[in-house]
mmCIF file of C-alpha atoms in Angstrom:
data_model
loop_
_atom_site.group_PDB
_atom_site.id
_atom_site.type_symbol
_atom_site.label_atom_id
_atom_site.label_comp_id
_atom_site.label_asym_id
_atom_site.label_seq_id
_atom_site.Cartn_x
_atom_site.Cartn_y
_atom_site.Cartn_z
ATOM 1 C CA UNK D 82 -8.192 18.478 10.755
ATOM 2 C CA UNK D 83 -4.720 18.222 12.235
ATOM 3 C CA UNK D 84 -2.806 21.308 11.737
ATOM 4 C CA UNK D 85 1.080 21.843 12.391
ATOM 5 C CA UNK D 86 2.313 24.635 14.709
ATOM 6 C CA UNK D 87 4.912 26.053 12.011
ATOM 7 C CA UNK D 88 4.414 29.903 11.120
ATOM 8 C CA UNK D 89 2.898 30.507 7.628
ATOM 9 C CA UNK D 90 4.803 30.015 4.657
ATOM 10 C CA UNK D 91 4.550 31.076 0.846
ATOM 11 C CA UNK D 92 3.607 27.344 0.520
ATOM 12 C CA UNK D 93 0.755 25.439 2.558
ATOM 13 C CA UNK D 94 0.473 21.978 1.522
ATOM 14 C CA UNK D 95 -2.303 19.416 2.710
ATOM 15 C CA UNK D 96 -2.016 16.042 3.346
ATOM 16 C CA UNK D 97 -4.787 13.917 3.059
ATOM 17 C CA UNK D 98 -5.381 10.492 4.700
ATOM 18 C CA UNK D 99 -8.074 7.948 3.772
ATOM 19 C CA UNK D 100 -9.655 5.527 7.035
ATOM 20 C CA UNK D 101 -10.435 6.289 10.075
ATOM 21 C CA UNK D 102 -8.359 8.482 12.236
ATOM 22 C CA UNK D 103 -5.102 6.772 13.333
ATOM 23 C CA UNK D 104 -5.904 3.722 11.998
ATOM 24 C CA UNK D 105 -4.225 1.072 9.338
ATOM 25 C CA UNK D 106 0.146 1.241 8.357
ATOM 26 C CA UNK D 107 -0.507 2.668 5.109
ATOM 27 C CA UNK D 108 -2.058 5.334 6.763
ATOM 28 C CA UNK D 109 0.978 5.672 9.414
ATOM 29 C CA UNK D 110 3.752 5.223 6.801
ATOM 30 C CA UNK D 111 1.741 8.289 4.815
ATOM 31 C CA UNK D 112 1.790 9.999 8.515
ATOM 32 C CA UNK D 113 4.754 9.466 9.032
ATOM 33 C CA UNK D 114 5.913 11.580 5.816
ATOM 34 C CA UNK D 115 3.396 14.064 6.310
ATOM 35 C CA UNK D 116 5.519 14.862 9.956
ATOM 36 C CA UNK D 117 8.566 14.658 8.521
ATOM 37 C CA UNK D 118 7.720 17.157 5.939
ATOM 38 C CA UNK D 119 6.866 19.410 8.861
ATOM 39 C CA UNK D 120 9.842 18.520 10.400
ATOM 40 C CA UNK D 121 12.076 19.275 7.626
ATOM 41 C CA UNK D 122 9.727 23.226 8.134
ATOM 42 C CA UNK D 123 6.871 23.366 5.553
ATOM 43 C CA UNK D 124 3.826 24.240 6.371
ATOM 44 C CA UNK D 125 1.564 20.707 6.188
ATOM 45 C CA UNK D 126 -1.818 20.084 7.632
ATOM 46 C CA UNK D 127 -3.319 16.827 7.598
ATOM 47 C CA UNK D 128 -7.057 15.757 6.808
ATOM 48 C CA UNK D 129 -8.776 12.306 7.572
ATOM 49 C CA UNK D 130 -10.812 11.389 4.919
ATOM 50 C CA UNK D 131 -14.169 8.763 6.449
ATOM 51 C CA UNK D 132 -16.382 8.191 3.230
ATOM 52 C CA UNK D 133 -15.730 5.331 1.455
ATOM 53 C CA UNK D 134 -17.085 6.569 -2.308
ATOM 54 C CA UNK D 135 -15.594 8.799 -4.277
ATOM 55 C CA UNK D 136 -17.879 11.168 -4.248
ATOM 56 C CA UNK D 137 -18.063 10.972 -0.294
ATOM 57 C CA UNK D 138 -14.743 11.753 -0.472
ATOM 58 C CA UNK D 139 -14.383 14.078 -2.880
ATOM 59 C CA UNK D 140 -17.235 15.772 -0.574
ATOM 60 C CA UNK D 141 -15.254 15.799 2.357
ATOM 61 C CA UNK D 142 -11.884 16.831 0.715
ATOM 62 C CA UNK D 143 -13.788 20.004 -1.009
ATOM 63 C CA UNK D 144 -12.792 21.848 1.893
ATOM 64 C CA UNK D 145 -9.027 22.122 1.078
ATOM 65 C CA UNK D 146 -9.702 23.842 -2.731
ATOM 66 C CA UNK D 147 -10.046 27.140 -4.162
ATOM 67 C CA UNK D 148 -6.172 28.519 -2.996
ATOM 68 C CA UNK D 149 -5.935 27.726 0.396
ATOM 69 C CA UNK D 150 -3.049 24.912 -0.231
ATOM 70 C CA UNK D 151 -0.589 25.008 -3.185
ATOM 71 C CA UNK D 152 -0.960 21.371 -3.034
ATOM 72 C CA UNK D 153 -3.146 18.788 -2.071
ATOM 73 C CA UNK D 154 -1.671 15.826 -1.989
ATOM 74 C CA UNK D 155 -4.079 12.126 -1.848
ATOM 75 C CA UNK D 156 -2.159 9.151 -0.088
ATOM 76 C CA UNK D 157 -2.803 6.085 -1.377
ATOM 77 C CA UNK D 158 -4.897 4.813 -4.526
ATOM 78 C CA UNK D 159 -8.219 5.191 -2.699
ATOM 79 C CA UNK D 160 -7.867 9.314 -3.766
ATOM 80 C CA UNK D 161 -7.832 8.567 -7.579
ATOM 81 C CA UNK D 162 -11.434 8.816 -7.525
ATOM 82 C CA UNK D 163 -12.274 12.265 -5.460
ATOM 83 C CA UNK D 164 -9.290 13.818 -6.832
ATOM 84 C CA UNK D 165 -10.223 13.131 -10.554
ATOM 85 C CA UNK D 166 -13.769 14.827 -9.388
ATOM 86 C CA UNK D 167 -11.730 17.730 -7.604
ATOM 87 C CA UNK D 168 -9.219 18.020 -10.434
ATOM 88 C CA UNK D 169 -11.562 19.297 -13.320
ATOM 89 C CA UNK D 170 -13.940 21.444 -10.588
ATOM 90 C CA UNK D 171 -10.890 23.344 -9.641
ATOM 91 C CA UNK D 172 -8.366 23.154 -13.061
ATOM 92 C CA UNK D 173 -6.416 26.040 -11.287
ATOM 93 C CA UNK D 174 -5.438 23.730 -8.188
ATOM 94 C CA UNK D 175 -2.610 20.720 -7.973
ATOM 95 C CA UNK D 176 -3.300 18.040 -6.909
ATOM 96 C CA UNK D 177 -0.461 14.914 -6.435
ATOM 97 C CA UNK D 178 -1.778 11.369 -5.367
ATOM 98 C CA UNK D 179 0.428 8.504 -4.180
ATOM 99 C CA UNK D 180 0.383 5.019 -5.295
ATOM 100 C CA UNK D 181 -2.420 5.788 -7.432
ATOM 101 C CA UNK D 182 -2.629 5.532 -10.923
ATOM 102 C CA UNK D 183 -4.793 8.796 -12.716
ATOM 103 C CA UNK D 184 -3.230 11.704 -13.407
ATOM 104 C CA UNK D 185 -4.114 15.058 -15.147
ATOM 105 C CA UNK D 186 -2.990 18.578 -16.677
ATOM 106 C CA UNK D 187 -3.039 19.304 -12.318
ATOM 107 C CA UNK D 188 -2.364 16.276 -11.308
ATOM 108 C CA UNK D 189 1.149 14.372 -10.722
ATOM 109 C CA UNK D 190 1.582 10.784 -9.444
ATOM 110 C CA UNK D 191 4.263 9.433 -7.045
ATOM 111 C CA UNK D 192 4.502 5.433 -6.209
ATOM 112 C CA UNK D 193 7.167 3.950 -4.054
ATOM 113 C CA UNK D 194 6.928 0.450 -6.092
ATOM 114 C CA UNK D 195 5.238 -1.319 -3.530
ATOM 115 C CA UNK D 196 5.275 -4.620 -6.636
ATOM 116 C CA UNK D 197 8.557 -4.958 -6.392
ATOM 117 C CA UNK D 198 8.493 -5.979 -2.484
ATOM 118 C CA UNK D 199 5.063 -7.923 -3.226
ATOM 119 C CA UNK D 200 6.765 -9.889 -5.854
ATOM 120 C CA UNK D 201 9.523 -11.052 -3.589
ATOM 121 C CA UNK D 202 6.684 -11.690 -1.139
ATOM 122 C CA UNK D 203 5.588 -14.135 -4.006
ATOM 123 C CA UNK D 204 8.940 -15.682 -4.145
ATOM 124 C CA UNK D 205 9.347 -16.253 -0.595
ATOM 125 C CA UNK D 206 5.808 -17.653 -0.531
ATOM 126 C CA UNK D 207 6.173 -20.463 -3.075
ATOM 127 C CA UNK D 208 9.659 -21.532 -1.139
ATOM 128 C CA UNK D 209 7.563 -21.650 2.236
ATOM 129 C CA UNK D 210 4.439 -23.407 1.854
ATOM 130 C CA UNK D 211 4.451 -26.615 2.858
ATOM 131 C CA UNK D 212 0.282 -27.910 1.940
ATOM 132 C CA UNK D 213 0.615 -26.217 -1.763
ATOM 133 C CA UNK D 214 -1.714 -23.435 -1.181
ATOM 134 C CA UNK D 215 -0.472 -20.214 -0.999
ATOM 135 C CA UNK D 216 -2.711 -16.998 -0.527
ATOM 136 C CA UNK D 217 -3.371 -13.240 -1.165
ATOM 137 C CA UNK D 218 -5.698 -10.515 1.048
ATOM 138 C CA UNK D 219 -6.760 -7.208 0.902
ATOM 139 C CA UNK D 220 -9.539 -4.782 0.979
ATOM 140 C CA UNK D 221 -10.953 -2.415 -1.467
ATOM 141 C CA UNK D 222 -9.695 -3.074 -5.345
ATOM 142 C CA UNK D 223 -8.033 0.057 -5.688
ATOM 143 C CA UNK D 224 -4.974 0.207 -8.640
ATOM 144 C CA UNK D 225 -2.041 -0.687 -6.190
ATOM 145 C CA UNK D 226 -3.909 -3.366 -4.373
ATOM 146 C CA UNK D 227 -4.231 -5.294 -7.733
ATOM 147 C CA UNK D 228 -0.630 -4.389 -9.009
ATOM 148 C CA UNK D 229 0.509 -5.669 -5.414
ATOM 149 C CA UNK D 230 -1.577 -8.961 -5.823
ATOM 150 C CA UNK D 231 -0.325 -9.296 -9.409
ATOM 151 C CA UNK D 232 3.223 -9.363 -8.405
ATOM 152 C CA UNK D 233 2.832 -11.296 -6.146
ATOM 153 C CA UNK D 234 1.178 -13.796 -8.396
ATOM 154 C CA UNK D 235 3.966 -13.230 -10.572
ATOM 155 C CA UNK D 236 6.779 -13.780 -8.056
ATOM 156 C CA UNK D 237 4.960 -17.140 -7.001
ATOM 157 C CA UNK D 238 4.985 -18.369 -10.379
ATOM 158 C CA UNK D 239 8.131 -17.366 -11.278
ATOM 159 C CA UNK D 240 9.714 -19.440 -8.643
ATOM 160 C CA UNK D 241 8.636 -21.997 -10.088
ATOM 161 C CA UNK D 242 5.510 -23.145 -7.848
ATOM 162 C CA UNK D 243 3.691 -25.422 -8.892
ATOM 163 C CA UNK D 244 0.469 -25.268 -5.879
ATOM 164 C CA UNK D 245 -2.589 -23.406 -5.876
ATOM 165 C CA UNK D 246 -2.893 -19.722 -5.194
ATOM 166 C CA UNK D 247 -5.640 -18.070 -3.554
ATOM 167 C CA UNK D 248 -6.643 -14.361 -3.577
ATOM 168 C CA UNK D 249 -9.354 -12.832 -2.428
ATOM 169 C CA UNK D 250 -10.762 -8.931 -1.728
ATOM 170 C CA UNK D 251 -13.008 -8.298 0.949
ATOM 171 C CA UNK D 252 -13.998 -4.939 0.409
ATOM 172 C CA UNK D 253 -12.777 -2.946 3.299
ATOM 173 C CA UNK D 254 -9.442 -2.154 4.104
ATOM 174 C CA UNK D 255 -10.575 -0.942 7.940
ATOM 175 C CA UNK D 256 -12.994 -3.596 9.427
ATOM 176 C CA UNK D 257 -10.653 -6.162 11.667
ATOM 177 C CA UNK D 258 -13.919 -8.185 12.440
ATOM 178 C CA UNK D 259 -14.972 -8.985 9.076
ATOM 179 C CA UNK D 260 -11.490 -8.907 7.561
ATOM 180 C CA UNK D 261 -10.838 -11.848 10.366
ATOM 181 C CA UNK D 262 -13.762 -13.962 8.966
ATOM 182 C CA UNK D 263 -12.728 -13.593 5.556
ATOM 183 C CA UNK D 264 -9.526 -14.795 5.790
ATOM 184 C CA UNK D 265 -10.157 -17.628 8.471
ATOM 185 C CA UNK D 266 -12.731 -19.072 5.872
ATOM 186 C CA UNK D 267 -10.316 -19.247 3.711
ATOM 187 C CA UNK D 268 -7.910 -20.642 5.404
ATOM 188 C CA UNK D 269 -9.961 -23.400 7.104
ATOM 189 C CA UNK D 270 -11.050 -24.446 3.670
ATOM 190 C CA UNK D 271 -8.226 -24.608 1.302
ATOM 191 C CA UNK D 272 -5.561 -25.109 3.669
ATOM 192 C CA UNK D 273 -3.572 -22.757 2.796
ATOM 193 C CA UNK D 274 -0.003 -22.121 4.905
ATOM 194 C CA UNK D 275 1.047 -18.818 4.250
ATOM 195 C CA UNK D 276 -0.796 -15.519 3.243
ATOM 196 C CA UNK D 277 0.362 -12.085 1.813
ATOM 197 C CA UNK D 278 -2.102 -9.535 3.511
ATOM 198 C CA UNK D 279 -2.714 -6.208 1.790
ATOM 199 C CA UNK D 280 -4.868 -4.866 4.355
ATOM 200 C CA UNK D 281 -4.770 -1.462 6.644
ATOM 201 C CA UNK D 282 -6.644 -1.330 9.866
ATOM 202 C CA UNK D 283 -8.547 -4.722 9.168
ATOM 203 C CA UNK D 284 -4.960 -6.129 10.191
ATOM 204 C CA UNK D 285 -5.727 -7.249 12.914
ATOM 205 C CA UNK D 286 -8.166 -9.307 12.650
ATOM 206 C CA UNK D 287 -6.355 -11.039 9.394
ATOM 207 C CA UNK D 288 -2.867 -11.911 12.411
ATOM 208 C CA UNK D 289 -5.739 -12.807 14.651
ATOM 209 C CA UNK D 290 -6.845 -15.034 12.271
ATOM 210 C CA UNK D 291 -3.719 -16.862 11.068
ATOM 211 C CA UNK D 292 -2.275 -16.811 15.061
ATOM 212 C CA UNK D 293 -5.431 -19.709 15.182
ATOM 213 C CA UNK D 294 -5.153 -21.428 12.056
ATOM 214 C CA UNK D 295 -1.532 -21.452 12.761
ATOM 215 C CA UNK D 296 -1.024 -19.701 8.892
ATOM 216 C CA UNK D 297 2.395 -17.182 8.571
ATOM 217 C CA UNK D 298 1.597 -14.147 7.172
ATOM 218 C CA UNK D 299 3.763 -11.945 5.134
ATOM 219 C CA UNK D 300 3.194 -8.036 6.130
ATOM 220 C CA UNK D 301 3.125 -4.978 3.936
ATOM 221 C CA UNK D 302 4.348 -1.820 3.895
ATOM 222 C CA UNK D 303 6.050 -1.525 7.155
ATOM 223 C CA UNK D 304 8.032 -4.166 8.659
ATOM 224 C CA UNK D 305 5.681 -6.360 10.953
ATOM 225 C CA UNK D 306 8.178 -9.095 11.586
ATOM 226 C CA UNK D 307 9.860 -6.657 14.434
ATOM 227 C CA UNK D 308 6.378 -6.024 15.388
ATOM 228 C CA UNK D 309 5.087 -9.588 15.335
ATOM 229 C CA UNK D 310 7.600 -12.387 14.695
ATOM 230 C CA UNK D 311 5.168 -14.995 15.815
ATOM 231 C CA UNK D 312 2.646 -14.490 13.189
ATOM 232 C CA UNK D 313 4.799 -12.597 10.481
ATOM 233 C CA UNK D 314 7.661 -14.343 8.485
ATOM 234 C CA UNK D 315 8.122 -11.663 6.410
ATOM 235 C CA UNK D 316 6.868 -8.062 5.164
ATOM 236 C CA UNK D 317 7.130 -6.173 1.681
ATOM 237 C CA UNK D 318 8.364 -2.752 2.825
ATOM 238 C CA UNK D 319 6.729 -0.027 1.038
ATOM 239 C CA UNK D 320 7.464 3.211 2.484
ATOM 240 C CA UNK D 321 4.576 4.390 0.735
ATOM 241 C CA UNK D 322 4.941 7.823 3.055
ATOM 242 C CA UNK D 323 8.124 8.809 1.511
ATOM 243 C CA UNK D 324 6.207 9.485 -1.525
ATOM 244 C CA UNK D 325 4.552 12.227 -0.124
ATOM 245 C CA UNK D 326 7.587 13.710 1.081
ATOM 246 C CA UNK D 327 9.575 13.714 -1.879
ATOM 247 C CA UNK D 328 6.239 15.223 -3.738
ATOM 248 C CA UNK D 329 6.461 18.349 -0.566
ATOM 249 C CA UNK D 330 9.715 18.982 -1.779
ATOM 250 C CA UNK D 331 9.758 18.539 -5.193
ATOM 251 C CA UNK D 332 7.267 21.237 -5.711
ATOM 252 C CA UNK D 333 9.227 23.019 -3.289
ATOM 253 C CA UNK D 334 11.686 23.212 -5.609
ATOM 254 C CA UNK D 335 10.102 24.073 -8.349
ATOM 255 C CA UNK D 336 10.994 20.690 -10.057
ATOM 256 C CA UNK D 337 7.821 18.910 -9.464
ATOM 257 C CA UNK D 338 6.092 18.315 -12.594
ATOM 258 C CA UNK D 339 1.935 18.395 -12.772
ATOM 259 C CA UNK D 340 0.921 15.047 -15.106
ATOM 260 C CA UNK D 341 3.978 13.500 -14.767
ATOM 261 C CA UNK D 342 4.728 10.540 -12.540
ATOM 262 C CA UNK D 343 7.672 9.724 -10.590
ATOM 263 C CA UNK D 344 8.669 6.203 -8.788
ATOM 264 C CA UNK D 345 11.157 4.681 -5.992
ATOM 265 C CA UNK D 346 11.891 1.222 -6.353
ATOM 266 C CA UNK D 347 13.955 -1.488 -4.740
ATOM 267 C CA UNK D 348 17.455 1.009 -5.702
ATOM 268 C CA UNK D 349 16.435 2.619 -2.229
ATOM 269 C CA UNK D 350 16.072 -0.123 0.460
ATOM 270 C CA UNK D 351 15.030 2.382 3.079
ATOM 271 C CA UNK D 352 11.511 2.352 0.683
ATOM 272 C CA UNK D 353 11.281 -0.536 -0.766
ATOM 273 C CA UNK D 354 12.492 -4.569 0.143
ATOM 274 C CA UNK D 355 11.496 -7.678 1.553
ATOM 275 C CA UNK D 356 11.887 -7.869 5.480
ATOM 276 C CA UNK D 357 12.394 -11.601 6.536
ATOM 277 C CA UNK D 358 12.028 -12.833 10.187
ATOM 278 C CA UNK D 359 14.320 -15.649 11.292
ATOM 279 C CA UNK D 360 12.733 -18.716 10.688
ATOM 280 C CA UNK D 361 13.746 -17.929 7.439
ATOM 281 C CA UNK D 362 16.224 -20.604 5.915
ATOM 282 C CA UNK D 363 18.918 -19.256 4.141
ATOM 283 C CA UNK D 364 18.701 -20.854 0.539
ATOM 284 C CA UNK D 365 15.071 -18.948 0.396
ATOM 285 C CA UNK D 366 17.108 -15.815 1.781
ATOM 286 C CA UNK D 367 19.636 -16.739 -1.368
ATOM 287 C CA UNK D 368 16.913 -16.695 -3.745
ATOM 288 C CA UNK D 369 14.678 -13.418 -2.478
ATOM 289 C CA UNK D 370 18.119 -11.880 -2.930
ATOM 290 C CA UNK D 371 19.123 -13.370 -6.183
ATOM 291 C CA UNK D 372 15.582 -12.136 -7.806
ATOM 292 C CA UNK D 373 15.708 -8.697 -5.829
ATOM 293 C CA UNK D 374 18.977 -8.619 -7.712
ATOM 294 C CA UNK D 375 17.312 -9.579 -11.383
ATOM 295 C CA UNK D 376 14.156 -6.656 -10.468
ATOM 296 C CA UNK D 377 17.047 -3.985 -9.846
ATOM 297 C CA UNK D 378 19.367 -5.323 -13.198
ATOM 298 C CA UNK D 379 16.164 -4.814 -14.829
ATOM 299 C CA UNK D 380 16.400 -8.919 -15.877
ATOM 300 C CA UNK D 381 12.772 -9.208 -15.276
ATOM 301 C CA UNK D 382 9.842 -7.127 -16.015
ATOM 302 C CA UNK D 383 7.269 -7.973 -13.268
ATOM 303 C CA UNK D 384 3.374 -9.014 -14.868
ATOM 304 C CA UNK D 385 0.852 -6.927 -13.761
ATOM 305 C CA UNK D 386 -2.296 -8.802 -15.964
ATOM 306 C CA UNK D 387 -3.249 -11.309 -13.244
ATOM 307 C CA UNK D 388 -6.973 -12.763 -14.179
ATOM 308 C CA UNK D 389 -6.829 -15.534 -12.136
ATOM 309 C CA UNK D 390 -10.210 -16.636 -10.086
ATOM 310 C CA UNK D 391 -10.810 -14.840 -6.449
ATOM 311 C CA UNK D 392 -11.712 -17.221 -3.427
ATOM 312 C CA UNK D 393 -15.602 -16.512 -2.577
ATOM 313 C CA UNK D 394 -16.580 -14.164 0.305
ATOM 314 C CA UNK D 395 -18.263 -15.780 3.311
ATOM 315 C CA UNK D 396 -22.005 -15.865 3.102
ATOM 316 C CA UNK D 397 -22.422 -12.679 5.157
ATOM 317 C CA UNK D 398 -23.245 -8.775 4.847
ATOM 318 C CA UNK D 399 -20.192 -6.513 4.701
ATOM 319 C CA UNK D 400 -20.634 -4.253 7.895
ATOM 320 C CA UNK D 401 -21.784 -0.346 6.886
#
């Protein structure tokens, strides 16, 4: 566990972080807002959460209950599960988890709207490809990683495409290696020009992968053209760690309210937009804006019911 140097407070919060240590942008942006909650002088400590169940994590998270923290909060929809274990073991504790999308009598939820950015992602996708095939990656199937692809979806459709879309989950969101495979497959089969990946520390191996197919890829959650303008034509900023913040100091405040919810959405561009890199021409600039626009207006209400087929796995084992 990482602990901060500040002095005791009345409140001790914990922050807890899903992946291996240091790994994966989700996991940085939720850093990121655990630090700047300690900056800002409350007392946060930080746990990295390994298992990959929910009751390996629920295990490992067991630590922080029983009065230690006034509030344990989960970043990121992988803590739905142990915290809806943890929740009814300890009734007397709160809990708030981001981006996810269970909440209880102890439990609140807060989402930056990380669909909002994913459908733009979809917009700018459907003006870019050039082969018709457009696609979607990501990891484990957790609630926000299907809203994301679902927006997505809808944003592609929307702008009136009229190729095929591919999607597929490959059931990790830290493994570069197999992530890599995964999405070359898929790429060297259907063609496909431009990909929106969800993915954490398998990135990677997902840029690795379209930097030899010579696929763009459109980021997520923090802004990977400035990291990677080569690879990345655009990314759906989602800064998913503000969430956490904003949770700190709502209950801070006494204003944070246990089994209620409360979003940020594209009204805030420092959370949420669409990032585009340069080779971006401007009439697809014109139209991200013009439906960014429409999503803040409240002119269109973004589909989240995507059933569409999933793009088959490679024929090989998941790595443990």
């Amino acid at each position: 566990m990482t602990t901060s140097s500040i002095s005791p407070r009345k409140n001790r919060y914990a922050v807890v972080l899903f992946g291996p240590e240091g790994q994966g942008s989700f996991n940085e942006s939720g850093l990121q807002g655990a630090r700047k909650a300690q900056a800002a002088g409350f007392d946060v400590d930080v746990l990295w959460v390994a298992g990959q169940s929910a009751e390996q994590r629920a295990q490992e998270m067991a630590v922080l209950c029983g009065g230690r923290y006034a509030l344990i909060l989960a970043h990121g929809g992988q803590g739905d599960g142990p915290v809806k274990i943890l929740a009814q073991r300890w009734p007397s504790q709160a809990f708030v988890v981001t981006q996810g999308s269970w909440s209880a009598a102890n439990v609140a939820r807060y989402e930056v709207l990380q669909e909002q950015s994913a459908f733009l992602a979809g917009v700018l996708a459907s003006q870019w490809s050039k082969t018709g095939a457009v696609g979607h990656f990501s990891g484990e199937k957790v609630p926000p990683g299907l809203r994301g692809r679902a927006a997505y979806a809808d944003g592609v459709r929307s702008a009136g495409f009229k190729g095929r879309l591919l999607t597929q989950f490959c059931g990790h969101q830290h493994q570069p290696d197999w992530a890599q495979q995964c999405i070359g497959s898929m790429i060297e089969q259907t063609g496909l020009d431009i990909v929106f990946a969800m993915i954490d520390g398998g990135r990677p191996g997902v840029t690795q992968a379209c930097r030899e197919h010579g696929a763009a890829q459109i980021g997520n959650v923090l802004d990977w053209v400035e990291r990677d303008p080569e690879v990345f034509v655009a990314s759906a900023i989602c800064n998913s760690g503000e969430a956490l913040f904003r949770a700190i100091e709502d209950h801070e405040n006494d204003v944070l309210h246990l089994g209620g919810y409360r979003a940020f959405g594209l009204e805030e561009p420092d959370l949420v937009r669409l990032a585009l890199g340069a080779r971006i021409d401007a009439q697809s600039k014109l139209l991200v804006e013009e439906w960014a626009h429409r999503l803040v207006r409240g002119e269109h209400e973004i589909q989240l019911n995507y059933s569409g087929a999933e793009f088959p796995l490679p024929q090989a084992e998941l790595a443990a």
